[in-house]
């Protein structure tokens, strides 16, 4: 119910913003949206939506970059992200820093694939790297404990600890606390 209530409140403000961002991304020469398979509750695969922040051939560029840069390969294998990712576009850096690239996931929330708060959705190929069990029992979230905690300094496997803690503390008040912390993180522009 919290998801639907908040969606009703934010959609009128969000739609014009998404329209503007789509135009900006398209002017940079890229398709505006990025759709990717992610793992949902009980292992169900769903289509995950984001505003495009990377070049179109990002996966191929990543493989070439990791092959040419062993230090980046080690960082990728540990964190499943890079501190200096060569695939991110100029517009993409701004979108990521402000987390505006995540707004289309409100569609995933409306469809029931995701919730506003929960574990961040992972790629199917990341499942073997995830040591926890709470993820499969929860609906993935637009934001969550890991997002407002140590998302840029923790390993990918550490996400399981955040997800287990969230599952143990699951409540309306926990979700409100995480949503409030998310607003603070977004306003600080701490995304990457």
Coordinates of N, CA, C and O in Angstrom, one line a residue:
X1 N 0.8 -1.2 0.0 CA 0.0 0.0 0.0 C 0.9 1.3 0.0 O 0.5 2.2 -0.7
X2 N 2.0 1.2 0.8 CA 2.9 2.4 0.8 C 3.4 2.7 -0.6 O 3.5 3.8 -1.0
X3 N 3.8 1.6 -1.3 CA 4.3 1.8 -2.7 C 3.3 2.6 -3.5 O 3.6 3.6 -4.2
X4 N 2.0 2.1 -3.6 CA 1.0 2.7 -4.4 C 0.7 4.1 -4.0 O 0.5 5.0 -4.8
X5 N 0.6 4.4 -2.7 CA 0.3 5.7 -2.2 C 1.4 6.7 -2.6 O 1.1 7.8 -3.2
X6 N 2.6 6.3 -2.4 CA 3.7 7.2 -2.8 C 3.8 7.4 -4.3 O 4.2 8.5 -4.8
X7 N 3.6 6.3 -5.1 CA 3.6 6.5 -6.5 C 2.5 7.5 -7.0 O 2.8 8.3 -7.8
X8 N 1.3 7.4 -6.4 CA 0.3 8.4 -6.8 C 0.7 9.8 -6.5 O 0.4 10.7 -7.2
X9 N 1.4 10.0 -5.4 CA 1.9 11.3 -5.0 C 3.0 11.8 -5.9 O 3.1 13.0 -6.2
X10 N 4.0 11.0 -6.3 CA 5.1 11.5 -7.0 C 5.0 11.5 -8.5 O 5.7 12.2 -9.2
X11 N 4.2 10.6 -9.1 CA 4.1 10.5 -10.6 C 3.8 11.8 -11.3 O 4.4 12.1 -12.3
X12 N 2.9 12.7 -10.8 CA 2.7 14.0 -11.5 C 3.9 14.8 -11.6 O 4.1 15.5 -12.6
X13 N 4.8 14.8 -10.6 CA 6.0 15.6 -10.6 C 7.1 14.9 -11.4 O 8.0 15.5 -12.1
X14 N 7.1 13.5 -11.4 CA 8.2 12.8 -12.1 C 8.0 12.7 -13.6 O 9.0 12.7 -14.3
X15 N 6.8 12.6 -14.1 CA 6.6 12.4 -15.5 C 7.3 13.5 -16.4 O 8.0 13.3 -17.3
X16 N 7.0 14.8 -16.0 CA 7.7 15.9 -16.8 C 9.2 15.8 -16.7 O 9.9 16.1 -17.7
X17 N 9.7 15.4 -15.5 CA 11.2 15.3 -15.4 C 11.8 14.2 -16.2 O 12.8 14.4 -16.9
X18 N 11.1 13.1 -16.3 CA 11.5 12.0 -17.1 C 11.5 12.4 -18.6 O 12.4 12.1 -19.4
X19 N 10.4 13.1 -19.0 CA 10.3 13.6 -20.4 C 11.5 14.5 -20.7 O 12.1 14.4 -21.8
X20 N 11.9 15.4 -19.8 CA 13.0 16.3 -20.1 C 14.3 15.5 -20.2 O 15.2 15.7 -21.1
X21 N 14.5 14.5 -19.3 CA 15.7 13.7 -19.3 C 15.8 12.8 -20.5 O 16.9 12.6 -21.1
X22 N 14.7 12.4 -21.0 CA 14.7 11.6 -22.3 C 15.2 12.4 -23.4 O 16.0 12.0 -24.2
X23 N 14.7 13.7 -23.5 CA 15.2 14.6 -24.5 C 16.7 14.8 -24.4 O 17.4 14.8 -25.4
X24 N 17.2 15.1 -23.2 CA 18.6 15.3 -23.0 C 19.4 14.1 -23.5 O 20.4 14.3 -24.2
X25 N 19.0 12.9 -23.1 CA 19.7 11.7 -23.5 C 19.7 11.5 -25.0 O 20.7 11.2 -25.6
X26 N 18.5 11.7 -25.6 CA 18.4 11.5 -27.0 C 19.3 12.5 -27.8 O 19.8 12.2 -28.8
X27 N 19.4 13.8 -27.3 CA 20.2 14.8 -27.9 C 21.7 14.4 -27.9 O 22.5 14.8 -28.7
X28 N 22.1 13.6 -26.9 CA 23.5 13.1 -26.8 C 23.7 11.9 -27.8 O 24.8 11.4 -27.9
X29 N 22.7 11.5 -28.5 CA 22.8 10.5 -29.5 C 22.5 9.0 -29.0 O 22.8 8.1 -29.8
X30 N 22.0 8.9 -27.8 CA 21.8 7.5 -27.3 C 20.3 7.3 -27.2 O 19.5 8.2 -27.0
X31 N 19.9 6.0 -27.2 CA 18.5 5.7 -26.8 C 18.3 6.1 -25.4 O 19.3 6.0 -24.6
X32 N 17.2 6.5 -25.0 CA 16.9 7.1 -23.7 C 16.8 6.0 -22.6 O 17.2 6.3 -21.4
X33 N 16.3 4.9 -22.9 CA 16.0 3.9 -21.8 C 17.0 2.7 -22.0 O 17.4 2.3 -23.1
X34 N 17.2 2.1 -20.9 CA 18.0 0.8 -20.8 C 17.2 -0.2 -20.1 O 16.7 0.1 -19.0
X35 N 17.0 -1.3 -20.8 CA 16.2 -2.4 -20.2 C 17.1 -3.6 -20.1 O 17.8 -4.0 -21.0
X36 N 17.0 -4.3 -18.9 CA 17.9 -5.4 -18.6 C 17.2 -6.4 -17.8 O 16.3 -6.1 -16.9
X37 N 17.5 -7.7 -17.9 CA 16.9 -8.7 -17.1 C 17.5 -8.6 -15.7 O 18.8 -8.5 -15.5
X38 N 16.7 -8.7 -14.7 CA 17.1 -8.8 -13.3 C 16.4 -9.9 -12.6 O 15.3 -10.3 -13.0
X39 N 16.9 -10.3 -11.4 CA 16.3 -11.3 -10.6 C 15.3 -10.7 -9.6 O 15.7 -9.8 -8.8
X40 N 14.1 -11.2 -9.6 CA 13.1 -10.7 -8.6 C 12.9 -11.7 -7.5 O 13.7 -12.7 -7.3
X41 N 11.8 -11.5 -6.8 CA 11.5 -12.4 -5.6 C 11.3 -13.8 -6.2 O 10.8 -14.0 -7.2
X42 N 11.8 -14.8 -5.4 CA 11.7 -16.2 -5.7 C 12.4 -16.5 -7.0 O 12.0 -17.5 -7.7
X43 N 13.4 -15.7 -7.4 CA 14.2 -16.0 -8.6 C 13.5 -15.7 -9.9 O 14.1 -15.9 -11.0
X44 N 12.3 -15.0 -9.9 CA 11.6 -14.7 -11.1 C 12.4 -13.6 -11.8 O 12.8 -12.6 -11.3
X45 N 12.6 -13.7 -13.1 CA 13.3 -12.7 -14.0 C 12.3 -11.7 -14.5 O 11.2 -12.0 -14.9
X46 N 12.7 -10.4 -14.3 CA 11.8 -9.4 -14.8 C 12.7 -8.3 -15.6 O 13.9 -8.3 -15.5
X47 N 12.0 -7.5 -16.4 CA 12.7 -6.5 -17.2 C 12.8 -5.2 -16.3 O 11.8 -4.6 -15.9
X48 N 14.0 -4.8 -16.1 CA 14.4 -3.7 -15.2 C 14.7 -2.5 -16.1 O 15.4 -2.5 -17.0
X49 N 14.0 -1.3 -15.7 CA 14.1 -0.1 -16.5 C 15.0 0.9 -15.8 O 14.9 1.1 -14.6
X50 N 15.8 1.6 -16.6 CA 16.6 2.7 -16.2 C 16.8 3.7 -17.3 O 16.6 3.4 -18.5
X51 N 17.1 5.0 -17.0 CA 17.6 5.9 -18.0 C 19.0 5.5 -18.4 O 19.8 5.2 -17.5
X52 N 19.3 5.6 -19.7 CA 20.6 5.1 -20.1 C 21.7 6.1 -19.6 O 21.6 7.3 -19.8
X53 N 22.7 5.5 -19.0 CA 23.9 6.3 -18.5 C 25.2 5.8 -19.1 O 26.2 6.4 -18.9
X54 N 25.1 4.7 -19.9 CA 26.3 4.1 -20.5 C 26.2 4.1 -22.0 O 25.1 4.2 -22.6
X55 N 27.3 3.9 -22.7 CA 27.4 3.8 -24.1 C 26.6 2.6 -24.5 O 26.4 1.6 -23.7
X56 N 26.2 2.5 -25.8 CA 25.3 1.5 -26.2 C 26.0 0.1 -26.2 O 25.4 -0.9 -25.8
X57 N 27.3 0.0 -26.5 CA 28.0 -1.2 -26.5 C 28.8 -1.4 -25.2 O 29.9 -1.9 -25.2
X58 N 28.2 -1.1 -24.1 CA 28.8 -1.1 -22.8 C 29.4 -2.5 -22.4 O 30.5 -2.5 -21.8
X59 N 28.7 -3.6 -22.6 CA 29.2 -4.9 -22.2 C 30.5 -5.3 -23.0 O 31.4 -5.8 -22.4
X60 N 30.5 -5.0 -24.3 CA 31.7 -5.3 -25.0 C 32.9 -4.4 -24.6 O 34.0 -4.9 -24.4
X61 N 32.6 -3.1 -24.3 CA 33.7 -2.2 -23.8 C 34.2 -2.7 -22.5 O 35.4 -2.6 -22.2
X62 N 33.3 -3.1 -21.6 CA 33.7 -3.6 -20.3 C 34.7 -4.8 -20.4 O 35.7 -4.8 -19.8
X63 N 34.3 -5.7 -21.2 CA 35.2 -6.9 -21.4 C 36.6 -6.5 -21.9 O 37.6 -7.0 -21.4
X64 N 36.6 -5.6 -22.9 CA 37.9 -5.2 -23.4 C 38.7 -4.4 -22.4 O 39.9 -4.6 -22.2
X65 N 38.0 -3.5 -21.6 CA 38.7 -2.7 -20.6 C 39.2 -3.6 -19.5 O 40.4 -3.5 -19.0
X66 N 38.4 -4.6 -19.0 CA 38.9 -5.5 -18.0 C 40.0 -6.4 -18.4 O 40.9 -6.7 -17.6
X67 N 40.0 -6.8 -19.7 CA 41.2 -7.5 -20.2 C 42.4 -6.7 -20.3 O 43.5 -7.2 -19.9
X68 N 42.3 -5.4 -20.6 CA 43.5 -4.6 -20.7 C 44.0 -4.0 -19.4 O 45.1 -3.5 -19.3
X69 N 43.1 -4.1 -18.3 CA 43.4 -3.4 -17.0 C 43.2 -4.5 -15.9 O 42.1 -4.5 -15.4
X70 N 44.2 -5.2 -15.5 CA 44.0 -6.3 -14.5 C 43.6 -5.7 -13.1 O 42.8 -6.4 -12.4
X71 N 44.0 -4.5 -12.8 CA 43.5 -3.9 -11.5 C 42.0 -3.6 -11.6 O 41.4 -3.8 -10.6
X72 N 41.5 -3.2 -12.7 CA 40.1 -3.0 -12.9 C 39.4 -4.3 -12.8 O 38.3 -4.4 -12.2
X73 N 40.0 -5.4 -13.4 CA 39.3 -6.7 -13.3 C 39.2 -7.1 -11.8 O 38.1 -7.6 -11.4
X74 N 40.2 -6.9 -11.0 CA 40.1 -7.3 -9.6 C 39.0 -6.4 -8.9 O 38.3 -7.0 -8.1
X75 N 38.9 -5.2 -9.2 CA 37.9 -4.3 -8.6 C 36.5 -4.8 -9.0 O 35.6 -4.9 -8.2
X76 N 36.3 -5.1 -10.3 CA 35.1 -5.6 -10.8 C 34.7 -6.9 -10.2 O 33.5 -7.1 -9.8
X77 N 35.6 -7.8 -10.0 CA 35.3 -9.1 -9.5 C 34.9 -9.0 -8.0 O 34.1 -9.8 -7.5
X78 N 35.4 -8.0 -7.3 CA 35.0 -7.8 -5.9 C 33.8 -7.0 -5.7 O 32.9 -7.4 -4.9
X79 N 33.6 -5.9 -6.4 CA 32.5 -5.0 -6.2 C 31.4 -5.1 -7.2 O 30.3 -4.5 -7.0
X80 N 31.7 -5.7 -8.4 CA 30.7 -5.7 -9.5 C 30.4 -4.3 -10.0 O 29.3 -4.0 -10.5
X81 N 31.3 -3.3 -9.8 CA 31.3 -2.0 -10.3 C 32.7 -1.4 -10.3 O 33.6 -2.0 -9.7
X82 N 32.9 -0.4 -11.1 CA 34.2 0.3 -11.2 C 34.1 1.7 -10.7 O 33.2 2.4 -10.9
X83 N 35.2 2.1 -9.9 CA 35.2 3.5 -9.4 C 35.4 4.5 -10.6 O 34.9 5.6 -10.5
X84 N 36.1 4.1 -11.6 CA 36.2 4.9 -12.8 C 35.8 4.1 -14.0 O 36.6 3.4 -14.7
X85 N 34.5 4.1 -14.3 CA 33.9 3.3 -15.3 C 34.0 4.0 -16.7 O 33.3 5.0 -16.9
X86 N 34.7 3.5 -17.7 CA 34.9 4.2 -18.9 C 33.6 4.1 -19.8 O 33.5 4.7 -20.9
X87 N 32.6 3.3 -19.4 CA 31.4 3.2 -20.2 C 30.4 4.3 -20.0 O 29.5 4.4 -20.7
X88 N 30.5 5.0 -18.9 CA 29.5 6.0 -18.5 C 29.7 7.3 -19.4 O 30.8 7.8 -19.5
X89 N 28.6 7.7 -19.9 CA 28.6 8.9 -20.7 C 28.6 10.2 -19.9 O 28.5 10.1 -18.6
X90 N 28.8 11.3 -20.5 CA 28.9 12.6 -19.8 C 27.5 12.9 -19.1 O 27.5 13.2 -17.9
X91 N 26.5 12.7 -19.8 CA 25.1 12.9 -19.2 C 24.9 11.8 -18.1 O 24.3 12.1 -17.1
X92 N 25.4 10.6 -18.4 CA 25.3 9.5 -17.4 C 25.9 9.8 -16.1 O 25.4 9.4 -15.0
X93 N 27.0 10.5 -16.1 CA 27.7 10.8 -14.8 C 26.7 11.7 -13.9 O 26.6 11.4 -12.7
X94 N 26.1 12.6 -14.5 CA 25.1 13.5 -13.8 C 23.9 12.7 -13.3 O 23.5 12.8 -12.2
X95 N 23.4 11.9 -14.2 CA 22.2 11.1 -13.8 C 22.6 10.1 -12.7 O 21.7 10.0 -11.8
X96 N 23.7 9.5 -12.7 CA 24.1 8.6 -11.6 C 24.4 9.3 -10.3 O 24.0 8.8 -9.3
X97 N 25.0 10.5 -10.4 CA 25.4 11.2 -9.2 C 24.1 11.6 -8.4 O 24.0 11.6 -7.2
X98 N 23.1 12.0 -9.2 CA 21.8 12.4 -8.6 C 20.8 11.3 -8.5 O 19.7 11.5 -8.0
X99 N 21.1 10.1 -9.0 CA 20.3 8.9 -9.0 C 19.0 9.1 -9.8 O 18.0 8.3 -9.7
X100 N 19.0 10.1 -10.7 CA 17.9 10.3 -11.6 C 17.7 9.1 -12.6 O 16.6 8.9 -13.1
X101 N 18.8 8.4 -12.9 CA 18.7 7.3 -13.8 C 17.8 6.2 -13.3 O 17.3 5.3 -14.1
X102 N 17.5 6.2 -12.0 CA 16.6 5.1 -11.4 C 15.1 5.4 -11.5 O 14.3 4.5 -11.3
X103 N 14.7 6.6 -11.9 CA 13.3 7.0 -11.9 C 12.4 6.0 -12.7 O 11.3 5.6 -12.2
X104 N 12.9 5.5 -13.9 CA 12.0 4.6 -14.6 C 11.6 3.3 -13.8 O 10.7 2.6 -14.2
X105 N 12.4 3.0 -12.8 CA 12.0 1.8 -12.0 C 10.7 2.0 -11.2 O 10.1 1.0 -10.7
X106 N 10.2 3.2 -11.2 CA 8.8 3.4 -10.7 C 7.8 2.6 -11.5 O 6.8 2.1 -10.9
X107 N 8.1 2.4 -12.8 CA 7.3 1.5 -13.6 C 7.3 0.1 -13.1 O 6.3 -0.6 -13.0
X108 N 8.6 -0.4 -12.7 CA 8.7 -1.7 -12.1 C 7.9 -1.8 -10.8 O 7.4 -2.9 -10.5
X109 N 7.9 -0.8 -10.0 CA 7.2 -0.8 -8.8 C 5.7 -0.9 -9.1 O 5.0 -1.7 -8.5
X110 N 5.2 -0.1 -10.0 CA 3.8 -0.1 -10.4 C 3.4 -1.5 -10.9 O 2.3 -2.0 -10.6
X111 N 4.2 -2.2 -11.7 CA 4.0 -3.5 -12.2 C 4.0 -4.6 -11.1 O 3.6 -5.7 -11.4
X112 N 4.6 -4.3 -10.0 CA 4.8 -5.3 -8.9 C 6.0 -6.1 -9.0 O 6.2 -7.0 -8.2
X113 N 6.9 -5.7 -9.9 CA 8.2 -6.4 -10.0 C 9.1 -6.0 -8.9 O 10.0 -6.8 -8.4
X114 N 9.0 -4.8 -8.4 CA 9.8 -4.2 -7.4 C 8.9 -3.5 -6.4 O 7.7 -3.2 -6.6
X115 N 9.6 -3.1 -5.3 CA 8.9 -2.3 -4.2 C 9.8 -1.0 -4.2 O 10.9 -0.9 -4.7
X116 N 9.3 0.0 -3.5 CA 10.1 1.2 -3.3 C 11.3 0.9 -2.4 O 12.4 1.4 -2.7
X117 N 11.2 0.0 -1.4 CA 12.2 -0.4 -0.5 C 12.4 -1.9 -0.5 O 11.5 -2.6 -0.5
X118 N 13.7 -2.3 -0.6 CA 14.0 -3.7 -0.6 C 15.5 -3.9 -1.1 O 16.2 -2.9 -1.4
X119 N 15.9 -5.1 -1.3 CA 17.3 -5.3 -1.8 C 17.4 -4.8 -3.3 O 16.4 -4.9 -4.0
X120 N 18.5 -4.3 -3.6 CA 18.7 -3.8 -5.0 C 18.7 -5.1 -5.9 O 19.3 -6.1 -5.6
X121 N 18.0 -5.0 -7.1 CA 17.9 -6.1 -8.0 C 19.2 -6.4 -8.6 O 20.0 -5.6 -9.0
X122 N 19.5 -7.7 -8.6 CA 20.8 -8.2 -9.2 C 20.6 -8.8 -10.6 O 19.5 -9.2 -10.9
X123 N 21.7 -8.9 -11.3 CA 21.7 -9.5 -12.6 C 21.7 -11.1 -12.4 O 22.2 -11.6 -11.4
X124 N 21.1 -11.8 -13.3 CA 21.1 -13.3 -13.2 C 22.5 -13.9 -13.0 O 22.7 -14.8 -12.1
X125 N 23.5 -13.3 -13.7 CA 24.8 -13.9 -13.6 C 25.5 -13.5 -12.3 O 26.6 -14.1 -11.9
X126 N 24.9 -12.6 -11.5 CA 25.5 -12.3 -10.2 C 25.0 -13.2 -9.0 O 25.6 -13.2 -8.0
X127 N 24.0 -14.0 -9.3 CA 23.5 -14.8 -8.2 C 24.5 -15.7 -7.5 O 24.5 -15.8 -6.3
X128 N 25.5 -16.3 -8.3 CA 26.5 -17.1 -7.6 C 27.4 -16.3 -6.7 O 28.0 -16.9 -5.8
X129 N 27.5 -15.0 -6.9 CA 28.3 -14.2 -6.0 C 27.7 -13.7 -4.8 O 28.3 -13.1 -3.9
X130 N 26.4 -14.0 -4.6 CA 25.6 -13.5 -3.5 C 25.4 -14.6 -2.5 O 24.7 -15.6 -2.8
X131 N 25.9 -14.4 -1.3 CA 25.9 -15.5 -0.3 C 24.7 -15.6 0.6 O 24.5 -16.5 1.4
X132 N 23.8 -14.7 0.4 CA 22.6 -14.6 1.3 C 21.4 -15.3 0.8 O 21.4 -15.9 -0.3
X133 N 20.3 -15.4 1.7 CA 19.1 -16.0 1.3 C 17.9 -15.0 1.4 O 16.9 -15.3 0.8
X134 N 18.1 -13.9 2.1 CA 16.9 -13.0 2.2 C 16.5 -12.4 0.9 O 15.3 -12.1 0.7
X135 N 17.4 -12.2 0.0 CA 17.1 -11.6 -1.3 C 15.9 -12.3 -2.0 O 15.0 -11.7 -2.5
X136 N 15.9 -13.6 -2.0 CA 14.9 -14.4 -2.7 C 13.5 -14.3 -2.1 O 12.5 -14.6 -2.7
X137 N 13.5 -13.9 -0.8 CA 12.2 -13.8 -0.1 C 11.6 -12.4 -0.2 O 10.4 -12.3 0.2
X138 N 12.3 -11.5 -0.7 CA 11.9 -10.1 -0.7 C 11.7 -9.6 -2.1 O 12.4 -10.1 -3.0
X139 N 10.8 -8.6 -2.3 CA 10.7 -8.0 -3.6 C 11.8 -7.0 -3.7 O 12.1 -6.2 -2.8
X140 N 12.6 -6.9 -4.8 CA 13.7 -6.0 -4.9 C 13.2 -4.6 -4.8 O 12.0 -4.3 -5.1
X141 N 14.0 -3.6 -4.4 CA 13.6 -2.3 -4.2 C 14.3 -1.2 -5.0 O 15.5 -1.4 -5.4
X142 N 13.7 -0.1 -5.2 CA 14.2 1.0 -5.8 C 15.4 1.6 -4.9 O 16.4 2.1 -5.4
X143 N 15.2 1.5 -3.6 CA 16.2 1.8 -2.7 C 16.2 0.8 -1.6 O 15.3 -0.1 -1.5
X144 N 17.2 0.8 -0.7 CA 17.3 -0.2 0.4 C 18.4 0.2 1.3 O 19.1 1.2 1.2
X145 N 18.6 -0.7 2.3 CA 19.6 -0.5 3.3 C 21.0 -0.3 2.7 O 21.8 0.5 3.1
X146 N 21.3 -1.2 1.7 CA 22.6 -1.1 1.1 C 22.8 0.3 0.4 O 23.8 0.9 0.4
X147 N 21.7 0.7 -0.3 CA 21.8 2.0 -1.1 C 22.1 3.2 -0.2 O 22.8 4.1 -0.6
X148 N 21.6 3.2 1.0 CA 21.8 4.3 1.9 C 22.9 4.1 2.9 O 23.2 4.9 3.7
X149 N 23.5 2.9 2.8 CA 24.6 2.5 3.7 C 25.9 2.7 3.0 O 26.3 3.8 2.7
X150 N 26.6 1.6 2.7 CA 27.9 1.6 2.2 C 28.0 1.1 0.8 O 28.9 0.4 0.4
X151 N 27.1 1.5 -0.1 CA 27.0 0.9 -1.4 C 28.3 1.1 -2.2 O 28.6 0.4 -3.1
X152 N 29.0 2.2 -2.0 CA 30.2 2.4 -2.8 C 31.5 1.9 -2.2 O 32.6 1.9 -2.8
X153 N 31.4 1.4 -0.9 CA 32.6 0.9 -0.3 C 32.5 -0.6 0.1 O 33.5 -1.1 0.5
X154 N 31.4 -1.2 0.0 CA 31.2 -2.6 0.4 C 31.4 -3.5 -0.8 O 31.1 -3.0 -2.0
X155 N 31.7 -4.7 -0.6 CA 31.8 -5.7 -1.7 C 30.4 -6.1 -2.1 O 29.4 -5.9 -1.4
X156 N 30.3 -6.7 -3.3 CA 29.0 -7.2 -3.7 C 28.4 -8.2 -2.7 O 27.3 -8.1 -2.4
X157 N 29.3 -9.1 -2.2 CA 28.8 -10.1 -1.3 C 28.3 -9.4 0.0 O 27.4 -10.0 0.7
X158 N 28.8 -8.3 0.4 CA 28.3 -7.6 1.6 C 26.9 -7.2 1.5 O 26.2 -7.0 2.5
X159 N 26.4 -7.1 0.3 CA 25.0 -6.7 0.1 C 24.1 -7.7 0.9 O 23.0 -7.3 1.4
X160 N 24.5 -8.9 1.0 CA 23.7 -10.0 1.6 C 23.4 -9.6 3.1 O 22.3 -9.8 3.6
X161 N 24.5 -9.0 3.7 CA 24.3 -8.6 5.2 C 23.3 -7.5 5.3 O 22.4 -7.6 6.2
X162 N 23.3 -6.6 4.4 CA 22.3 -5.5 4.4 C 20.9 -6.1 4.2 O 19.9 -5.7 4.8
X163 N 20.8 -7.0 3.2 CA 19.5 -7.6 2.9 C 18.9 -8.4 4.1 O 17.7 -8.4 4.4
X164 N 19.8 -9.2 4.7 CA 19.4 -10.0 5.9 C 18.9 -9.1 7.0 O 17.9 -9.4 7.7
X165 N 19.7 -8.0 7.3 CA 19.3 -7.1 8.3 C 17.9 -6.4 8.0 O 17.0 -6.3 8.9
X166 N 17.7 -6.0 6.7 CA 16.4 -5.4 6.3 C 15.3 -6.5 6.5 O 14.3 -6.1 7.1
X167 N 15.5 -7.7 6.1 CA 14.5 -8.7 6.3 C 14.1 -8.9 7.8 O 13.0 -9.1 8.1
X168 N 15.1 -8.9 8.6 CA 14.9 -9.0 10.1 C 14.2 -7.8 10.7 O 13.4 -8.0 11.7
X169 N 14.4 -6.7 10.1 CA 13.7 -5.4 10.7 C 12.5 -5.0 9.9 O 12.1 -3.8 10.0
X170 N 12.1 -5.8 8.9 CA 11.0 -5.4 8.0 C 9.8 -4.8 8.7 O 9.2 -5.5 9.6
X171 N 9.5 -3.6 8.4 CA 8.3 -2.9 9.0 C 8.0 -1.7 8.2 O 8.9 -1.2 7.4
X172 N 6.9 -1.1 8.4 CA 6.5 0.1 7.8 C 7.4 1.2 8.2 O 7.9 2.0 7.4
X173 N 7.9 1.3 9.5 CA 8.7 2.3 10.0 C 10.2 2.1 9.4 O 10.8 3.2 9.1
X174 N 10.6 0.9 9.2 CA 11.9 0.7 8.6 C 11.9 1.3 7.2 O 12.8 1.9 6.7
X175 N 10.8 1.0 6.4 CA 10.7 1.5 5.1 C 10.7 3.0 5.1 O 11.4 3.7 4.2
X176 N 10.0 3.6 5.9 CA 9.9 5.1 6.0 C 11.3 5.7 6.3 O 11.8 6.7 5.8
X177 N 12.0 5.0 7.3 CA 13.4 5.5 7.6 C 14.3 5.4 6.4 O 15.1 6.3 6.1
X178 N 14.2 4.3 5.7 CA 15.1 4.1 4.5 C 14.7 5.1 3.4 O 15.6 5.7 2.7
X179 N 13.4 5.4 3.2 CA 13.0 6.4 2.2 C 13.5 7.8 2.6 O 14.0 8.5 1.7
X180 N 13.5 8.1 3.8 CA 14.0 9.4 4.3 C 15.5 9.5 4.1 O 16.0 10.5 3.6
X181 N 16.2 8.4 4.4 CA 17.6 8.4 4.2 C 18.0 8.5 2.7 O 19.0 9.1 2.3
X182 N 17.1 7.9 1.8 CA 17.4 7.9 0.4 C 17.3 9.4 -0.1 O 18.1 9.8 -0.9
X183 N 16.3 10.1 0.4 CA 16.1 11.5 0.0 C 17.4 12.3 0.3 O 18.0 13.0 -0.5
X184 N 17.9 12.0 1.5 CA 19.2 12.7 2.0 C 20.3 12.3 1.0 O 21.1 13.2 0.6
X185 N 20.5 11.0 0.7 CA 21.6 10.6 -0.1 C 21.5 11.2 -1.5 O 22.5 11.7 -2.1
X186 N 20.3 11.2 -2.1 CA 20.0 11.8 -3.4 C 20.4 13.3 -3.4 O 21.0 13.8 -4.3
X187 N 19.9 14.0 -2.4 CA 20.2 15.5 -2.3 C 21.7 15.8 -2.1 O 22.2 16.8 -2.6
X188 N 22.4 14.8 -1.5 CA 23.9 15.0 -1.4 C 24.6 14.7 -2.7 O 25.8 14.9 -2.8
X189 N 23.9 14.0 -3.6 CA 24.6 13.7 -4.9 C 25.7 12.7 -4.7 O 26.8 12.8 -5.3
X190 N 25.5 11.6 -3.9 CA 26.5 10.7 -3.6 C 26.5 9.5 -4.5 O 27.3 8.5 -4.3
X191 N 25.7 9.5 -5.5 CA 25.6 8.3 -6.4 C 26.8 8.3 -7.4 O 27.5 9.2 -7.5
X192 N 27.0 7.1 -8.0 CA 28.1 6.9 -9.0 C 27.5 6.1 -10.1 O 26.9 5.1 -10.0

